[in-house]
PDB file of C-alpha atoms in Angstrom:
ATOM      1  CA  MET A   1     -73.567  60.466  20.134  1.00 35.00           C
ATOM      2  CA  THR A   2     -76.391  63.327  19.247  1.00 35.00           C
ATOM      3  CA  THR A   3     -79.109  62.690  16.705  1.00 36.00           C
ATOM      4  CA  ALA A   4     -81.953  65.506  15.057  1.00 39.00           C
ATOM      5  CA  CYS A   5     -84.394  66.246  17.227  1.00 40.00           C
ATOM      6  CA  SER A   6     -87.619  64.948  16.043  1.00 38.00           C
ATOM      7  CA  ARG A   7     -91.160  65.811  17.734  1.00 38.00           C
ATOM      8  CA  ARG A   8     -91.052  62.418  19.135  1.00 37.00           C
ATOM      9  CA  GLY A   9     -87.943  63.682  20.807  1.00 41.00           C
ATOM     10  CA  LEU A  10     -88.863  66.982  21.840  1.00 36.00           C
ATOM     11  CA  LEU A  11     -92.266  65.543  23.318  1.00 34.00           C
ATOM     12  CA  ALA A  12     -89.169  63.237  25.986  1.00 35.00           C
ATOM     13  CA  CYS A  13     -87.843  66.350  26.630  1.00 35.00           C
ATOM     14  CA  GLY A  14     -90.644  68.646  27.164  1.00 34.00           C
ATOM     15  CA  VAL A  15     -89.479  68.802  30.997  1.00 31.00           C
ATOM     16  CA  VAL A  16     -86.178  69.671  30.321  1.00 33.00           C
ATOM     17  CA  LEU A  17     -87.900  72.443  27.952  1.00 31.00           C
ATOM     18  CA  LEU A  18     -90.200  73.488  30.460  1.00 31.00           C
ATOM     19  CA  LEU A  19     -86.459  74.114  32.445  1.00 31.00           C
ATOM     20  CA  GLY A  20     -85.234  76.469  29.396  1.00 33.00           C
ATOM     21  CA  THR A  21     -82.380  74.397  28.460  1.00 32.00           C
ATOM     22  CA  LEU A  22     -83.128  75.536  24.641  1.00 33.00           C
ATOM     23  CA  ALA A  23     -80.011  76.418  23.395  1.00 35.00           C
ATOM     24  CA  GLU A  24     -77.742  74.932  19.848  1.00 34.00           C
ATOM     25  CA  GLY A  25     -78.554  71.792  18.564  1.00 38.00           C
ATOM     26  CA  TYR A  26     -79.209  68.318  19.517  1.00 37.00           C
ATOM     27  CA  CYS A  27     -81.042  65.835  22.027  1.00 42.00           C
ATOM     28  CA  GLY A  28     -79.103  62.896  23.599  1.00 42.00           C
ATOM     29  CA  ALA A  29     -78.883  61.402  26.732  1.00 41.00           C
ATOM     30  CA  ARG A  30     -76.970  63.827  29.846  1.00 43.00           C
ATOM     31  CA  GLY A  31     -76.282  63.227  33.285  1.00 45.00           C
ATOM     32  CA  SER A  32     -76.205  65.034  36.488  1.00 45.00           C
ATOM     33  CA  ALA A  33     -76.050  64.649  39.820  1.00 49.00           C
ATOM     34  CA  LEU A  34     -79.691  65.226  40.544  1.00 45.00           C
ATOM     35  CA  PHE A  35     -81.453  63.586  37.422  1.00 45.00           C
ATOM     36  CA  PRO A  36     -78.577  60.839  36.241  1.00 50.00           C
ATOM     37  CA  ARG A  37     -78.917  59.975  32.331  1.00 48.00           C
ATOM     38  CA  GLN A  38     -81.680  62.058  31.594  1.00 46.00           C
ATOM     39  CA  PRO A  39     -82.454  63.271  27.799  1.00 49.00           C
ATOM     40  CA  ARG A  40     -81.840  66.749  26.729  1.00 49.00           C
ATOM     41  CA  CYS A  41     -82.934  68.408  23.991  1.00 55.00           C
ATOM     42  CA  VAL A  42     -82.077  71.173  22.059  1.00 57.00           C
ATOM     43  CA  ALA A  43     -83.958  73.535  19.629  1.00 65.00           C
ATOM     44  CA  ARG A  44     -82.189  74.907  16.572  1.00 78.00           C
ATOM     45  CA  MET A  45     -83.241  78.364  15.667  1.00 86.00           C
ATOM     46  CA  GLU A  46     -82.873  80.478  12.083  1.00 85.00           C
ATOM     47  CA  GLU A  47     -81.758  83.880  12.177  1.00 89.00           C
ATOM     48  CA  LEU A  48     -82.524  86.173   9.542  1.00 88.00           C
ATOM     49  CA  ALA A  49     -82.095  89.848   8.976  1.00 90.00           C
ATOM     50  CA  VAL A  50     -85.150  91.012   6.473  1.00 93.00           C
ATOM     51  CA  ASP A  51     -85.240  93.796   5.041  1.00 91.00           C
ATOM     52  CA  LEU A  52     -89.263  95.249   4.707  1.00 92.00           C
ATOM     53  CA  GLY A  53     -88.103  97.696   1.879  1.00 86.00           C
ATOM     54  CA  GLU A  54     -89.586 101.044   1.467  1.00 81.00           C
ATOM     55  CA  GLY A  55     -87.866 102.844   4.793  1.00 79.00           C
ATOM     56  CA  ALA A  56     -88.975 100.410   6.506  1.00 83.00           C
ATOM     57  CA  GLY A  57     -85.755  99.011   7.504  1.00 87.00           C
ATOM     58  CA  ALA A  58     -84.095  96.066   8.280  1.00 90.00           C
ATOM     59  CA  ILE A  59     -85.538  94.101  11.625  1.00 89.00           C
ATOM     60  CA  ALA A  60     -83.313  90.197  13.096  1.00 92.00           C
ATOM     61  CA  VAL A  61     -85.828  87.821  13.173  1.00 93.00           C
ATOM     62  CA  ASN A  62     -85.776  84.487  14.403  1.00 93.00           C
ATOM     63  CA  PHE A  63     -87.562  80.680  13.674  1.00 94.00           C
ATOM     64  CA  GLN A  64     -87.551  77.672  15.256  1.00 93.00           C
ATOM     65  CA  PRO A  65     -87.617  75.312  11.842  1.00 94.00           C
ATOM     66  CA  ILE A  66     -90.724  73.154  11.965  1.00 94.00           C
ATOM     67  CA  VAL A  67     -89.701  70.304   9.535  1.00 93.00           C
ATOM     68  CA  ASP A  68     -85.766  68.835  10.359  1.00 92.00           C
ATOM     69  CA  ASP A  69     -83.167  69.946   8.273  1.00 93.00           C
ATOM     70  CA  SER A  70     -84.890  73.032   6.590  1.00 94.00           C
ATOM     71  CA  GLU A  71     -83.895  76.139   4.688  1.00 95.00           C
ATOM     72  CA  PHE A  72     -84.932  79.955   4.903  1.00 96.00           C
ATOM     73  CA  PHE A  73     -84.958  82.311   2.728  1.00 96.00           C
ATOM     74  CA  VAL A  74     -86.811  85.778   1.466  1.00 96.00           C
ATOM     75  CA  ALA A  75     -88.904  86.062  -1.047  1.00 96.00           C
ATOM     76  CA  ARG A  76     -90.359  89.175  -2.672  1.00 95.00           C
ATOM     77  CA  PHE A  77     -93.657  89.757  -5.193  1.00 95.00           C
ATOM     78  CA  PRO A  78     -94.162  93.394  -6.964  1.00 95.00           C
ATOM     79  CA  VAL A  79     -98.027  94.621  -5.498  1.00 94.00           C
ATOM     80  CA  PRO A  80    -100.674  93.485  -6.681  1.00 92.00           C
ATOM     81  CA  PHE A  81     -99.723  89.377  -6.028  1.00 92.00           C
ATOM     82  CA  ASP A  82    -100.343  85.997  -6.555  1.00 91.00           C
ATOM     83  CA  LEU A  83    -100.122  83.310  -3.714  1.00 94.00           C
ATOM     84  CA  ASN A  84    -101.403  80.067  -4.055  1.00 95.00           C
ATOM     85  CA  VAL A  85    -101.485  79.099  -0.576  1.00 97.00           C
ATOM     86  CA  GLU A  86    -103.536  77.182   1.904  1.00 97.00           C
ATOM     87  CA  PRO A  87    -103.718  76.182   5.534  1.00 96.00           C
ATOM     88  CA  ARG A  88    -102.647  73.003   6.144  1.00 95.00           C
ATOM     89  CA  ASP A  89    -102.065  71.549   9.888  1.00 92.00           C
ATOM     90  CA  GLY A  90    -101.861  75.289  11.010  1.00 92.00           C
ATOM     91  CA  GLN A  91     -99.324  75.974   8.455  1.00 96.00           C
ATOM     92  CA  VAL A  92     -99.729  78.492   6.108  1.00 97.00           C
ATOM     93  CA  VAL A  93     -98.418  76.197   2.643  1.00 97.00           C
ATOM     94  CA  VAL A  94     -97.409  76.973  -1.075  1.00 97.00           C
ATOM     95  CA  THR A  95    -100.188  74.702  -3.306  1.00 97.00           C
ATOM     96  CA  LYS A  96     -98.166  76.442  -7.111  1.00 96.00           C
ATOM     97  CA  SER A  97     -95.286  76.539  -7.701  1.00 95.00           C
ATOM     98  CA  ASP A  98     -93.953  79.959  -8.904  1.00 93.00           C
ATOM     99  CA  ASP A  99     -90.037  81.573  -9.760  1.00 92.00           C
ATOM    100  CA  GLN A 100     -89.635  82.021  -6.306  1.00 95.00           C
ATOM    101  CA  LEU A 101     -91.655  79.476  -4.289  1.00 97.00           C
ATOM    102  CA  ARG A 102     -92.128  75.342  -4.618  1.00 97.00           C
ATOM    103  CA  GLU A 103     -95.230  73.800  -3.969  1.00 97.00           C
ATOM    104  CA  GLY A 104     -94.855  72.936  -0.335  1.00 97.00           C
ATOM    105  CA  ASP A 105     -92.816  75.638   0.976  1.00 98.00           C
ATOM    106  CA  ILE A 106     -93.831  76.943   4.185  1.00 98.00           C
ATOM    107  CA  VAL A 107     -94.900  81.059   4.815  1.00 98.00           C
ATOM    108  CA  ARG A 108     -93.898  81.950   7.813  1.00 98.00           C
ATOM    109  CA  ALA A 109     -94.294  85.686   7.690  1.00 97.00           C
ATOM    110  CA  THR A 110     -95.584  88.273   5.602  1.00 97.00           C
ATOM    111  CA  SER A 111     -95.169  91.879   5.999  1.00 96.00           C
ATOM    112  CA  THR A 112     -98.210  94.136   6.768  1.00 94.00           C
ATOM    113  CA  PHE A 113     -99.134  97.342   8.136  1.00 91.00           C
ATOM    114  CA  SER A 114    -100.523  98.125  11.850  1.00 83.00           C
ATOM    115  CA  MET A 115    -101.503 101.374  13.512  1.00 79.00           C
ATOM    116  CA  ARG A 116     -99.087 102.426  15.604  1.00 79.00           C
ATOM    117  CA  MET A 117     -98.914 105.451  17.512  1.00 75.00           C
ATOM    118  CA  ASP A 118     -96.378 108.222  16.768  1.00 72.00           C
ATOM    119  CA  THR A 119     -96.889 112.405  17.854  1.00 68.00           C
ATOM    120  CA  SER A 120     -97.719 115.131  15.243  1.00 63.00           C
ATOM    121  CA  PHE A 121     -94.487 117.617  16.303  1.00 67.00           C
ATOM    122  CA  GLY A 122     -94.137 116.313  19.630  1.00 66.00           C
ATOM    123  CA  LEU A 123     -97.718 117.737  20.844  1.00 72.00           C
ATOM    124  CA  LEU A 124    -100.203 115.464  19.759  1.00 72.00           C
ATOM    125  CA  PRO A 125    -100.813 112.125  19.657  1.00 74.00           C
ATOM    126  CA  ALA A 126    -101.583 110.383  16.182  1.00 75.00           C
ATOM    127  CA  ALA A 127    -102.490 107.080  14.783  1.00 77.00           C
ATOM    128  CA  LYS A 128     -99.944 105.914  12.091  1.00 77.00           C
ATOM    129  CA  LYS A 129     -99.592 102.729   9.535  1.00 81.00           C
ATOM    130  CA  VAL A 130     -96.666 100.674   9.442  1.00 86.00           C
ATOM    131  CA  LYS A 131     -94.836  98.557   8.151  1.00 91.00           C
ATOM    132  CA  ALA A 132     -93.971  95.278  10.158  1.00 92.00           C
ATOM    133  CA  LEU A 133     -93.502  91.470   9.895  1.00 95.00           C
ATOM    134  CA  PHE A 134     -96.366  89.456  10.708  1.00 95.00           C
ATOM    135  CA  ASP A 135     -95.703  85.733  12.180  1.00 96.00           C
ATOM    136  CA  LEU A 136     -98.102  83.759  10.564  1.00 96.00           C
ATOM    137  CA  THR A 137     -96.780  80.351  12.953  1.00 92.00           C
ATOM    138  CA  GLY A 138     -99.960  78.937  14.144  1.00 91.00           C
ATOM    139  CA  LYS A 139    -102.626  81.697  13.280  1.00 95.00           C
ATOM    140  CA  GLU A 140    -106.340  81.781  12.503  1.00 96.00           C
ATOM    141  CA  TRP A 141    -106.684  81.734   8.628  1.00 96.00           C
ATOM    142  CA  GLU A 142    -108.500  84.975   8.605  1.00 97.00           C
ATOM    143  CA  ASP A 143    -106.173  86.707  11.071  1.00 96.00           C
ATOM    144  CA  VAL A 144    -103.512  85.742   7.901  1.00 97.00           C
ATOM    145  CA  VAL A 145    -105.509  86.652   5.066  1.00 96.00           C
ATOM    146  CA  LYS A 146    -105.565  89.930   6.543  1.00 95.00           C
ATOM    147  CA  ALA A 147    -102.279  90.209   6.865  1.00 95.00           C
ATOM    148  CA  PHE A 148    -102.180  89.264   3.644  1.00 96.00           C
ATOM    149  CA  GLN A 149    -104.382  91.771   2.035  1.00 94.00           C
ATOM    150  CA  GLU A 150    -102.643  94.633   4.156  1.00 93.00           C
ATOM    151  CA  ASN A 151     -99.923  94.674   1.558  1.00 93.00           C
ATOM    152  CA  ARG A 152    -102.191  96.769  -1.685  1.00 91.00           C
ATOM    153  CA  LYS A 153    -100.228  99.554  -3.457  1.00 92.00           C
ATOM    154  CA  SER A 154    -102.184 101.930  -2.108  1.00 90.00           C
ATOM    155  CA  VAL A 155     -99.851 101.543   0.551  1.00 89.00           C
ATOM    156  CA  THR A 156     -96.681  99.344  -0.791  1.00 92.00           C
ATOM    157  CA  ASN A 157     -95.203  98.006  -3.581  1.00 93.00           C
ATOM    158  CA  GLU A 158     -94.165  94.915  -2.572  1.00 95.00           C
ATOM    159  CA  VAL A 159     -94.424  92.000  -0.272  1.00 95.00           C
ATOM    160  CA  VAL A 160     -92.234  90.394   1.313  1.00 96.00           C
ATOM    161  CA  LEU A 161     -92.209  86.704   2.561  1.00 97.00           C
ATOM    162  CA  VAL A 162     -90.324  84.778   4.796  1.00 97.00           C
ATOM    163  CA  ILE A 163     -90.148  81.213   3.368  1.00 97.00           C
ATOM    164  CA  GLU A 164     -89.173  77.653   4.947  1.00 97.00           C
ATOM    165  CA  ARG A 165     -88.455  75.337   2.589  1.00 97.00           C
ATOM    166  CA  PRO A 166     -88.570  72.056   4.178  1.00 96.00           C
ATOM    167  CA  PRO A 167     -86.087  69.462   2.480  1.00 95.00           C
ATOM    168  CA  SER A 168     -88.055  67.469   0.821  1.00 92.00           C
ATOM    169  CA  VAL A 169     -89.510  70.316  -1.721  1.00 89.00           C
ATOM    170  CA  ALA A 170     -85.854  71.034  -2.438  1.00 77.00           C
TER     171      ALA A 170
END
């Protein structure tokens, strides 16, 4: 019999996780010659294709859900944007619902801009701002705010967010 992984189950399976047996799906008892009836815990990964827009292209990203049975989606807002969020238990949580987001949604990533070294005509190195996706999971609040603030009208027309919607919010 298999059951969905829970935080308690993940803790019980910690040694197995450290040994690298992450795969798709479940916590359950599984025996072997060396470790009879050891729990095997597997974390679900959610893969998304995120189009950053404005010529930045699409990227494939993987997120491990924070909440069991949650759903992931991409939300886009025109810049300037109004986003009501706060730090809660190390996560960025929506505090006010709007057309796309609901109170309790978790913002997992945001588009932002970072500096990348590039070459001009193959001769001289130069720093260039490029649109990127910034994973907000476990980040300091100040870093989260800076990432949001990089999405200003002088550099982009829209902000792209990766949202995790817990079943209690749906």
